[in-house]
Short mmCIF file of C-alpha atoms in Angstrom, two decimals:
data_model
loop_
_atom_site.label_atom_id
_atom_site.label_comp_id
_atom_site.label_asym_id
_atom_site.label_seq_id
_atom_site.Cartn_x
_atom_site.Cartn_y
_atom_site.Cartn_z
CA MET H 28 29.12 -21.00 -11.21
CA MET H 29 32.80 -21.10 -10.36
CA HIS H 30 33.56 -22.32 -6.85
CA GLY H 31 35.88 -19.42 -5.98
CA LEU H 32 33.18 -16.91 -6.82
CA SER H 33 30.49 -18.68 -4.76
CA GLN H 34 32.92 -18.85 -1.86
CA PHE H 35 33.69 -15.12 -2.17
CA ILE H 36 30.00 -14.22 -2.12
CA SER H 37 29.50 -16.31 0.98
CA ASP H 38 32.65 -14.85 2.65
CA CYS H 39 31.45 -11.31 1.92
CA ARG H 40 28.44 -11.94 4.16
CA THR H 41 30.54 -12.87 7.18
CA VAL H 42 33.97 -11.22 6.79
CA SER H 43 34.76 -9.00 9.76
CA SER H 44 37.80 -6.94 8.76
CA GLY H 45 38.56 -4.68 5.83
CA ALA H 46 42.06 -6.11 5.37
CA GLU H 47 40.70 -9.64 5.18
CA LEU H 48 38.06 -8.51 2.68
CA ASP H 49 40.68 -6.80 0.49
CA ASP H 50 42.73 -10.00 0.44
CA LEU H 51 39.74 -12.07 -0.65
CA PHE H 52 38.87 -9.45 -3.27
CA ARG H 53 42.41 -9.23 -4.68
CA ASN H 54 42.96 -12.98 -4.77
CA LEU H 55 39.75 -13.48 -6.70
CA TYR H 56 39.95 -10.71 -9.31
CA ARG H 57 43.51 -11.80 -10.12
CA THR H 58 42.21 -15.18 -11.22
CA PHE H 59 40.27 -13.27 -13.91
CA GLY H 60 43.36 -11.44 -15.16
CA ALA H 61 42.75 -8.10 -13.42
CA GLU H 62 45.70 -6.40 -11.71
CA THR H 63 43.93 -3.72 -9.70
CA GLY H 64 40.46 -3.28 -8.27
CA ALA H 65 39.40 0.21 -7.27
CA LEU H 66 36.27 1.36 -5.52
CA SER H 67 35.41 5.03 -5.76
CA CYS H 68 32.38 6.47 -4.13
CA ILE H 69 30.85 9.29 -6.09
CA GLY H 70 27.64 9.93 -4.26
CA SER H 71 26.81 8.89 -0.73
CA PRO H 72 24.02 10.82 0.97
CA SER H 73 24.55 9.02 4.26
CA LYS H 74 28.25 10.09 4.34
CA LEU H 75 29.26 6.62 5.45
CA LEU H 76 31.34 5.84 2.41
CA ASN H 77 33.08 8.88 1.15
CA PHE H 78 36.36 7.65 -0.12
CA SER H 79 38.25 6.15 -2.96
CA LYS H 80 40.30 3.04 -2.41
CA VAL H 81 42.48 0.96 -4.64
CA VAL H 82 43.31 -2.66 -3.95
CA GLY H 83 46.27 -4.12 -5.81
CA SER H 84 49.30 -2.42 -7.32
CA SER H 85 48.07 1.04 -8.19
CA ASN H 86 50.52 3.46 -9.71
CA PRO H 87 50.83 6.52 -7.41
CA GLU H 88 52.18 8.55 -10.32
CA PHE H 89 48.98 7.88 -12.30
CA VAL H 90 46.79 8.78 -9.33
CA ARG H 91 48.74 12.07 -8.95
CA THR H 92 48.41 12.84 -12.68
CA TYR H 93 44.68 12.07 -12.53
CA ILE H 94 44.09 14.41 -9.59
CA GLU H 95 46.36 17.24 -10.77
CA ASN H 96 44.75 17.36 -14.19
CA ASN H 97 41.21 17.18 -12.85
CA PHE H 98 40.61 14.14 -15.04
CA ILE H 99 37.43 13.39 -13.13
CA LEU H 100 35.73 16.21 -15.09
CA TYR H 101 36.47 14.61 -18.47
CA ASP H 102 36.80 10.92 -17.63
CA PRO H 103 34.27 9.23 -19.94
CA ALA H 104 34.04 6.25 -17.57
CA ALA H 105 32.98 8.50 -14.67
CA LYS H 106 30.37 10.18 -16.88
CA ARG H 107 28.92 6.93 -18.05
CA SER H 108 28.77 5.46 -14.53
CA ILE H 109 26.49 8.25 -13.46
CA LYS H 110 24.14 7.75 -16.40
CA SER H 111 23.61 4.00 -16.21
CA LEU H 112 24.03 1.08 -13.85
CA ALA H 113 25.07 -1.27 -16.66
CA PRO H 114 28.73 -2.36 -16.51
CA PHE H 115 31.05 -1.44 -19.40
CA SER H 116 34.66 -1.58 -20.59
CA TRP H 117 36.98 1.34 -21.37
CA ASP H 118 37.08 0.13 -24.98
CA GLU H 119 33.36 0.78 -25.22
CA CYS H 120 33.96 4.29 -23.82
CA ARG H 121 36.57 4.95 -26.47
CA ILE H 122 34.02 4.30 -29.18
CA GLU H 123 31.54 6.58 -27.44
CA VAL H 124 33.78 9.61 -26.88
CA GLY H 125 34.50 10.04 -30.60
CA GLU H 126 36.33 13.33 -31.14
CA ASP H 127 36.19 14.66 -27.58
CA LYS H 128 39.91 15.37 -27.10
CA ARG H 129 39.90 15.82 -23.33
CA ALA H 130 38.04 12.57 -22.83
CA LEU H 131 40.38 10.73 -25.21
CA ASN H 132 43.34 12.21 -23.35
CA VAL H 133 42.23 10.57 -20.09
CA LEU H 134 42.03 7.19 -21.80
CA ASN H 135 45.38 7.68 -23.54
CA VAL H 136 47.19 8.70 -20.36
CA ALA H 137 45.75 5.65 -18.59
CA ASP H 138 46.97 3.57 -21.50
CA GLU H 139 50.50 5.03 -21.21
CA PHE H 140 50.58 4.06 -17.56
CA GLY H 141 49.88 0.49 -18.56
CA TYR H 142 46.16 0.43 -17.85
CA LYS H 143 45.34 -1.01 -21.23
CA ASN H 144 41.77 -1.86 -20.51
CA GLY H 145 39.39 -1.50 -17.63
CA PHE H 146 36.01 -2.91 -16.68
CA VAL H 147 33.70 -0.61 -14.78
CA VAL H 148 30.82 -1.67 -12.51
CA PRO H 149 28.54 1.10 -11.24
CA ILE H 150 26.61 0.07 -8.13
CA HIS H 151 23.63 1.60 -6.42
CA SER H 152 23.07 -0.12 -3.11
CA GLY H 153 19.82 -0.55 -1.29
CA LEU H 154 21.08 1.67 1.50
CA GLY H 155 21.42 4.59 -0.89
CA ASN H 156 25.17 4.50 -1.47
CA PHE H 157 26.50 4.78 -4.98
CA SER H 158 29.92 3.51 -5.94
CA VAL H 159 31.97 2.50 -8.96
CA VAL H 160 34.25 -0.51 -8.91
CA THR H 161 36.89 -0.53 -11.67
CA PHE H 162 39.11 -3.45 -12.59
CA THR H 163 42.21 -2.83 -14.71
CA GLY H 164 44.86 -5.02 -16.25
CA SER H 165 47.43 -4.97 -19.03
CA ASP H 166 45.87 -8.00 -20.68
CA LEU H 167 42.38 -8.10 -19.28
CA ASP H 168 40.47 -10.47 -21.55
CA LEU H 169 36.85 -9.49 -21.18
CA THR H 170 35.04 -12.67 -22.19
CA PRO H 171 31.34 -12.83 -21.30
CA ALA H 172 32.15 -15.10 -18.32
CA THR H 173 34.86 -12.72 -17.06
CA ARG H 174 32.55 -9.73 -17.37
CA GLY H 175 29.79 -11.54 -15.48
CA SER H 176 32.17 -12.68 -12.75
CA LEU H 177 33.83 -9.26 -12.28
CA HIS H 178 30.37 -7.69 -12.15
CA LEU H 179 29.41 -9.93 -9.22
CA ILE H 180 32.80 -9.49 -7.50
CA GLY H 181 32.29 -5.71 -7.66
CA ILE H 182 28.76 -5.88 -6.26
CA TYR H 183 29.56 -8.17 -3.34
CA TYR H 184 32.78 -6.30 -2.53
CA HIS H 185 30.77 -3.09 -2.33
CA LEU H 186 28.11 -4.74 -0.15
CA ALA H 187 30.70 -6.15 2.26
CA LEU H 188 32.55 -2.82 2.52
CA GLU H 189 29.31 -1.00 3.12
CA ARG H 190 28.36 -3.45 5.85
CA LEU H 191 31.77 -3.12 7.55
CA MET H 192 31.70 0.66 7.40
CA LEU H 193 28.20 0.70 8.80
CA ILE H 194 29.35 -1.36 11.75
CA GLU H 195 32.41 0.82 12.23
CA ALA H 196 30.28 3.94 12.21
CA ALA H 197 27.87 2.33 14.63
CA GLN H 198 30.64 1.36 17.01
CA ALA H 199 32.15 4.84 16.94
CA ARG H 200 28.85 6.35 17.99
CA PRO H 201 28.64 6.70 21.76
CA ASP H 202 24.87 7.19 21.64
CA LEU H 203 24.24 3.58 20.67
CA THR H 204 23.39 1.25 23.52
CA PRO H 205 25.63 -1.76 24.15
CA ARG H 206 22.71 -3.98 23.14
CA GLN H 207 22.31 -2.18 19.82
CA ILE H 208 26.01 -2.57 19.10
CA GLU H 209 25.88 -6.25 20.04
CA VAL H 210 22.93 -6.83 17.73
CA LEU H 211 24.62 -4.92 14.88
CA ARG H 212 27.73 -7.08 15.29
CA TRP H 213 25.63 -10.19 14.74
CA VAL H 214 23.90 -8.54 11.80
CA SER H 215 27.33 -7.83 10.38
CA ALA H 216 28.20 -11.50 10.76
CA GLY H 217 25.34 -12.29 8.42
CA LYS H 218 22.88 -13.60 11.01
CA THR H 219 19.16 -13.13 10.52
CA ASP H 220 17.07 -11.41 13.16
CA TRP H 221 15.61 -14.78 14.07
CA GLU H 222 19.06 -16.31 14.56
CA ILE H 223 20.26 -13.32 16.63
CA GLY H 224 17.18 -13.67 18.80
CA ARG H 225 18.11 -17.29 19.49
CA ILE H 226 21.73 -16.37 20.28
CA LEU H 227 20.84 -13.55 22.67
CA SER H 228 17.67 -15.20 24.03
CA ILE H 229 15.47 -12.30 23.01
CA SER H 230 12.56 -12.24 20.58
CA GLU H 231 13.00 -11.64 16.89
CA ALA H 232 10.87 -8.52 17.21
CA THR H 233 13.17 -7.16 19.91
CA VAL H 234 16.19 -7.79 17.72
CA ASN H 235 14.48 -5.95 14.90
CA ARG H 236 13.67 -3.05 17.20
CA HIS H 237 17.33 -2.75 18.24
CA VAL H 238 18.43 -2.80 14.60
CA GLU H 239 15.86 -0.23 13.53
CA ARG H 240 16.67 2.14 16.42
CA ALA H 241 20.39 1.81 15.73
CA LYS H 242 19.83 2.57 12.07
CA GLU H 243 17.76 5.62 12.93
CA ARG H 244 20.58 6.89 15.10
CA ILE H 245 23.23 6.24 12.49
CA GLY H 246 21.02 7.84 9.88
CA VAL H 247 20.77 5.07 7.32
CA ARG H 248 17.66 4.20 5.47
CA THR H 249 15.51 1.18 6.14
CA ARG H 250 15.95 -2.23 4.61
CA ALA H 251 12.48 -1.97 3.14
CA GLN H 252 13.44 1.14 1.24
CA ALA H 253 16.16 -0.81 -0.47
CA ILE H 254 13.84 -2.67 -2.80
CA VAL H 255 11.39 0.15 -3.29
CA GLU H 256 14.05 2.65 -4.35
CA CYS H 257 15.35 0.27 -6.97
CA LEU H 258 11.92 -0.45 -8.33
CA VAL H 259 10.89 3.15 -8.70
CA ASN H 260 14.19 3.89 -10.38
CA GLY H 261 13.00 1.55 -13.09
CA ILE H 262 15.23 -1.44 -12.43
CA VAL H 263 13.32 -4.32 -13.88
CA THR H 264 12.34 -7.90 -13.46
CA LEU H 265 11.91 -9.63 -16.80
CA MET W 30 -5.17 -5.76 -0.19
CA ILE W 31 -3.34 -8.15 -2.50
CA HIS W 32 -5.67 -10.02 -4.85
CA ALA W 33 -4.62 -13.39 -6.26
CA VAL W 34 -6.07 -13.36 -9.78
CA THR W 35 -6.30 -16.94 -11.05
CA SER W 36 -8.04 -18.66 -13.94
CA ALA W 37 -10.92 -19.44 -11.55
CA ASN W 38 -11.67 -15.81 -10.70
CA ARG W 39 -10.06 -13.92 -13.60
CA HIS W 40 -13.40 -12.78 -15.07
CA LEU W 41 -13.94 -10.68 -11.93
CA TYR W 42 -10.85 -8.61 -12.77
CA THR W 43 -11.36 -7.73 -16.45
CA ARG W 44 -10.79 -4.02 -15.85
CA GLN W 45 -7.67 -4.53 -13.72
CA LEU W 46 -6.14 -7.07 -16.13
CA LYS W 47 -6.59 -4.64 -19.00
CA ALA W 48 -4.95 -1.89 -16.91
CA MET W 49 -2.08 -4.22 -16.00
CA HIS W 50 -1.36 -5.11 -19.66
CA LYS W 51 -1.45 -1.38 -20.46
CA MET W 52 1.04 -0.67 -17.66
CA ARG W 53 3.26 -3.42 -18.99
CA TYR W 54 3.07 -1.89 -22.47
CA ASP W 55 4.07 1.53 -21.12
CA PHE W 56 6.96 0.14 -19.09
CA TYR W 57 8.45 -2.56 -21.30
CA VAL W 58 7.46 -1.55 -24.83
CA ALA W 59 7.10 2.25 -24.85
CA GLN W 60 9.91 3.06 -22.39
CA ARG W 61 12.30 0.20 -22.99
CA GLY W 62 11.55 -0.67 -26.58
CA TRP W 63 11.03 -4.39 -26.06
CA SER W 64 9.25 -6.27 -28.84
CA ASP W 65 10.79 -9.74 -29.23
CA GLY W 66 8.17 -12.42 -28.68
CA LEU W 67 5.61 -9.94 -27.40
CA THR W 68 2.06 -9.53 -28.64
CA ILE W 69 1.03 -5.89 -28.70
CA GLU W 70 -2.64 -5.03 -29.10
CA ASP W 71 -4.32 -1.72 -28.43
CA GLU W 72 -1.33 -0.44 -26.38
CA CYS W 73 -1.40 -3.55 -24.23
CA GLU W 74 1.45 -6.06 -23.92
CA TYR W 75 0.99 -9.87 -23.74
CA ASP W 76 3.41 -12.74 -24.09
CA GLU W 77 3.40 -16.52 -24.15
CA PHE W 78 3.50 -16.65 -20.36
CA ASP W 79 0.07 -15.08 -19.96
CA ARG W 80 -1.52 -18.52 -19.75
CA PRO W 81 -4.43 -20.18 -17.98
CA ASP W 82 -2.15 -21.41 -15.17
CA THR W 83 -0.64 -17.93 -14.65
CA VAL W 84 -1.50 -16.12 -11.42
CA TYR W 85 -1.34 -12.33 -11.13
CA LEU W 86 -0.87 -10.79 -7.72
CA MET W 87 -2.35 -7.31 -7.70
CA ASN W 88 -2.16 -4.72 -4.98
CA LEU W 89 -5.50 -2.93 -5.44
CA SER W 90 -6.77 0.18 -3.72
CA ARG W 91 -10.27 0.17 -2.27
CA ASP W 92 -11.72 1.50 -5.50
CA GLY W 93 -9.99 -1.18 -7.54
CA GLU W 94 -7.02 0.81 -8.90
CA ILE W 95 -3.75 -1.10 -9.39
CA ARG W 96 -0.86 -0.03 -7.17
CA SER W 97 1.55 -2.78 -8.20
CA THR W 98 1.54 -6.26 -9.70
CA PHE W 99 3.52 -9.49 -10.08
CA ARG W 100 3.09 -12.39 -12.44
CA LEU W 101 3.61 -15.93 -11.14
CA MET W 102 3.52 -19.35 -12.74
CA PRO W 103 4.45 -22.93 -11.92
CA THR W 104 7.76 -24.28 -13.21
CA ILE W 105 6.49 -27.79 -13.92
CA ASP W 106 5.70 -26.64 -17.45
CA TYR W 107 7.70 -24.50 -19.87
CA TYR W 108 8.56 -21.14 -18.31
CA LEU W 109 10.85 -18.15 -18.78
CA LEU W 110 14.11 -19.88 -17.81
CA ASP W 111 13.35 -22.70 -20.28
CA LYS W 112 13.13 -20.03 -22.96
CA LEU W 113 16.31 -18.27 -21.76
CA PRO W 114 18.58 -21.09 -20.51
CA GLN W 115 21.69 -18.95 -21.05
CA PHE W 116 20.95 -17.37 -17.66
CA VAL W 117 21.14 -20.70 -15.86
CA ASP W 118 24.37 -22.54 -15.15
CA GLY W 119 23.19 -26.14 -14.76
CA PRO W 120 19.70 -27.61 -14.90
CA VAL W 121 16.75 -25.21 -15.07
CA PRO W 122 14.96 -25.32 -11.68
CA ARG W 123 11.72 -27.27 -11.82
CA GLY W 124 9.29 -28.64 -9.29
CA LYS W 125 5.84 -28.42 -7.79
CA GLN W 126 7.14 -26.21 -4.99
CA ILE W 127 9.00 -23.81 -7.28
CA TRP W 128 7.18 -20.99 -9.08
CA ASP W 129 8.55 -18.30 -11.39
CA MET W 130 8.07 -14.59 -10.85
CA THR W 131 8.06 -12.00 -13.65
CA ARG W 132 6.73 -8.55 -14.62
CA TRP W 133 7.07 -6.79 -11.29
CA ILE W 134 5.71 -3.28 -11.76
CA ILE W 135 4.64 -0.33 -9.61
CA ALA W 136 1.89 1.89 -11.07
CA PRO W 137 3.28 5.31 -12.10
CA ALA W 138 0.99 7.14 -9.65
CA PHE W 139 2.55 5.19 -6.79
CA ARG W 140 6.12 5.73 -7.97
CA LYS W 141 5.66 9.38 -7.17
CA ALA W 142 4.01 8.74 -3.83
CA SER W 143 5.80 9.81 -0.68
CA GLY W 144 8.35 7.46 0.87
CA GLN W 145 6.05 5.97 3.46
CA THR W 146 3.17 5.32 1.04
CA ARG W 147 5.55 3.70 -1.41
CA ILE W 148 7.07 1.47 1.21
CA LYS W 149 3.63 0.45 2.44
CA THR W 150 2.52 -0.27 -1.12
CA GLN W 151 5.56 -2.37 -1.86
CA GLY W 152 5.67 -3.94 1.57
CA GLU W 153 2.11 -5.17 1.22
CA LEU W 154 2.80 -6.63 -2.21
CA THR W 155 5.95 -8.35 -0.95
CA CYS W 156 4.11 -9.84 2.03
CA GLY W 157 1.30 -10.89 -0.31
CA LEU W 158 3.87 -12.56 -2.53
CA PHE W 159 5.28 -14.59 0.36
CA GLU W 160 1.80 -15.28 1.75
CA PHE W 161 0.69 -16.62 -1.63
CA ALA W 162 3.61 -19.06 -1.46
CA ALA W 163 2.28 -20.29 1.88
CA THR W 164 -1.21 -20.93 0.42
CA ARG W 165 0.23 -23.12 -2.37
CA GLY W 166 3.05 -24.79 -0.42
CA ILE W 167 5.60 -22.99 -2.60
CA THR W 168 9.12 -23.03 -1.11
CA HIS W 169 11.01 -21.12 -3.81
CA TYR W 170 10.44 -18.48 -6.45
CA THR W 171 12.80 -18.19 -9.40
CA THR W 172 13.15 -14.82 -11.05
CA LEU W 173 15.22 -13.15 -13.74
CA MET W 174 16.05 -9.58 -12.82
CA ASP W 175 18.34 -6.72 -13.72
CA THR W 176 21.67 -7.34 -11.97
CA ALA W 177 21.55 -3.79 -10.60
CA PHE W 178 18.67 -4.99 -8.42
CA LEU W 179 20.85 -7.57 -6.63
CA PRO W 180 22.20 -5.24 -3.88
CA ALA W 181 18.65 -4.36 -2.84
CA VAL W 182 17.64 -8.02 -2.66
CA GLU W 183 20.72 -8.84 -0.58
CA GLN W 184 20.15 -5.92 1.77
CA ALA W 185 16.47 -6.71 2.24
CA GLY W 186 17.67 -9.89 3.92
CA TRP W 187 16.11 -12.28 1.43
CA LYS W 188 17.74 -15.70 1.23
CA TYR W 189 18.56 -16.62 -2.36
CA GLU W 190 21.01 -18.47 -4.58
CA LEU W 191 22.40 -17.22 -7.87
CA LEU W 192 21.54 -19.54 -10.76
CA GLY W 193 24.22 -18.21 -13.09
CA LEU W 194 26.41 -15.26 -14.00
CA PRO W 195 25.02 -11.92 -15.19
CA VAL W 196 24.33 -12.10 -18.94
CA PRO W 197 23.53 -9.12 -21.21
CA TYR W 198 19.97 -8.42 -22.35
CA GLY W 199 18.50 -5.42 -24.11
CA ASP W 200 20.63 -2.99 -26.07
CA ARG W 201 21.95 -0.60 -23.42
CA GLY W 202 24.51 -2.97 -21.92
CA GLU W 203 22.24 -4.01 -19.07
CA THR W 204 22.67 -7.48 -17.68
CA ALA W 205 20.20 -9.76 -15.96
CA ILE W 206 20.76 -12.50 -13.43
CA ALA W 207 18.58 -15.48 -12.52
CA VAL W 208 18.08 -16.20 -8.81
CA ILE W 209 16.09 -18.66 -6.74
CA ILE W 210 14.59 -17.14 -3.60
CA ASP W 211 13.63 -19.00 -0.44
CA VAL W 212 10.00 -18.16 0.30
CA GLY W 213 9.27 -20.65 3.06
CA PRO W 214 7.41 -19.74 6.29
CA LYS W 215 10.50 -18.14 7.90
CA ALA W 216 10.85 -15.85 4.91
CA LEU W 217 7.20 -14.79 5.25
CA ALA W 218 7.74 -13.98 8.93
CA HIS W 219 10.90 -12.03 8.10
CA ASN W 220 9.20 -9.93 5.45
CA ARG W 221 6.17 -9.24 7.59
CA MET W 222 8.50 -7.97 10.26
CA ILE W 223 10.67 -5.72 8.11
CA TYR W 224 7.64 -4.17 6.42
CA GLY W 225 5.58 -3.97 9.60
CA VAL W 226 2.69 -5.94 8.09
CA ASP W 227 1.41 -8.09 10.93
CA TYR W 228 -1.84 -9.18 9.34
CA SER W 229 -2.95 -11.34 6.43
CA ILE W 230 -2.89 -9.22 3.29
CA LEU W 231 -3.72 -11.76 0.57
CA PHE W 232 -7.23 -12.23 -0.79
CA GLU W 233 -8.19 -15.01 -3.16
CA SER W 234 -11.79 -14.80 -4.26
CA PRO W 235 -13.86 -17.98 -4.05
CA PRO W 236 -15.91 -18.79 -7.19
CA PRO W 237 -18.40 -15.91 -7.49
CA ARG W 238 -22.17 -16.29 -7.72
CA ILE W 239 -23.73 -15.64 -11.11
CA GLY W 240 -23.56 -12.00 -12.11
CA GLU W 241 -21.39 -10.93 -9.20
CA ARG W 242 -18.61 -8.39 -9.65
CA ILE W 243 -15.50 -8.33 -7.44
CA GLU W 244 -17.00 -5.48 -5.41
CA ASP W 245 -20.06 -7.67 -4.75
CA VAL W 246 -17.91 -10.61 -3.65
CA LEU W 247 -15.94 -8.41 -1.28
CA ALA W 248 -19.14 -6.92 0.12
CA ARG W 249 -20.79 -10.32 0.53
CA LEU W 250 -17.77 -11.69 2.35
CA ASP W 251 -17.46 -8.48 4.38
CA VAL W 252 -13.82 -8.35 3.29
CA ILE W 253 -13.37 -4.62 2.84
CA GLU W 254 -14.58 -3.87 6.31
CA THR W 255 -12.35 -6.46 7.90
CA ILE W 256 -9.28 -5.37 6.00
CA GLU W 257 -9.93 -1.71 6.72
CA LYS W 258 -10.27 -2.52 10.38
CA ILE W 259 -7.11 -4.51 10.71
CA SER W 260 -4.94 -2.44 8.42
CA ASP W 261 -5.72 0.70 10.35
CA ARG W 262 -2.88 -0.08 12.69
CA GLU W 263 -2.74 3.25 14.43
CA ALA W 264 -6.37 3.08 15.47
CA ARG W 265 -5.79 -0.46 16.61
CA MET W 266 -2.75 0.51 18.65
CA ALA W 267 -4.69 3.40 20.20
CA ALA W 268 -7.53 1.05 21.05
CA TRP W 269 -5.06 -1.36 22.55
CA SER W 270 -3.39 1.22 24.78
CA GLY W 271 -6.84 2.44 25.88
CA LEU W 272 -7.68 -1.11 26.82
CA THR W 273 -4.51 -1.62 28.84
CA THR W 274 -5.09 1.67 30.65
CA GLN W 275 -8.54 0.49 31.62
CA PHE W 276 -7.11 -2.82 32.62
CA SER W 277 -4.45 -1.38 34.91
CA ALA W 278 -6.96 1.13 36.36
CA ALA W 279 -9.19 -1.77 37.31
#
């Protein structure tokens, strides 16, 4: 695997600010020919991530047009992201929409604004947050290697954002104890419970208890649920 | 309890093996339409990796019903990533301490179970998986999984390396990714902690006596009783607090 990508994955586990993360994200997707990377959160039961953000040079005029015309209702990419977790390109959507004029209109307007092609990565995280990361570019060449790389960039960007927002939410909550916040900070820096225990001179089980109590208070689901939810939703091992 | 079904004790699990192949048929063939390289007989699915050196880990209920299963095999001989090298960037992992993991399935009845039951079911299987590694001195499992599963693996705190980029499989645009997971002793401790399983969950039957069934082996070894005792954590905690009360009263 490409060095830059491995480095990005590793940085995503330790990065501590959103601005720094966005820089890493932008610098990497550009090497694959994408001009913008956008993360939109469609469903988030825990309310931690309820936003849409664009990294890179987004066109405010396009965003305004999209919102004013309620494109979200007809956007074939949005529809498809809800149905399946497999990544896809706008070109593939175009084939799918056939004669649906309103759906075609969304794609054509995007095209007029210079978004010639896009690559869409739907993500369902273990913590129950759903998001869609879209990469666009005027000459985005979607080779198999580029698709695979953008897919991973989208996933790890989502995971890092989710981790940062979780920490932010935790820190904004006055009902968390200082110890819980301290432990969550180390968790956010990618340390294991065992490592945190060594740093703070407390047992691994105590660290875990702080994490679990903090998560209960913030209202996120357990780490264990992460895997189970995916399995029962039929995501497979081969 | 998680049963390690090996070539040495496989004949004790005829009923469960049949049920597992049927579950695999339902999941991979009937629902997903897979057929390449598979042998389908009597609504059961088999492939070339159901071999004598294959080990099945089965989470069985007390009456022998399957809750979930995994398939494991050594990588010293031909295995899945040898067959599908396009998922691996570089040499295919191989070694005595590396095993491959495939066909991870939860029985339909347990997919509908309530959250806690499901987590317990899966938690026990996961701990059994890591405990099995400890019994064989396995340090890593390789696995090929749907890329959509990656966030859950990351967020469960497993340590792993990606072996390549996501590559398409199937006909619905899905992609799969090969990973190598660290399953050393620290990983076992970590998983036991996050799933709250603080007891040994794996059972590997010794060679049975002539004519014995698995139920007989378990009864002879007094396994059911022991497992029931230790897995009843609430009763154990209650007993423990009773004991400490007595202790402090004295």
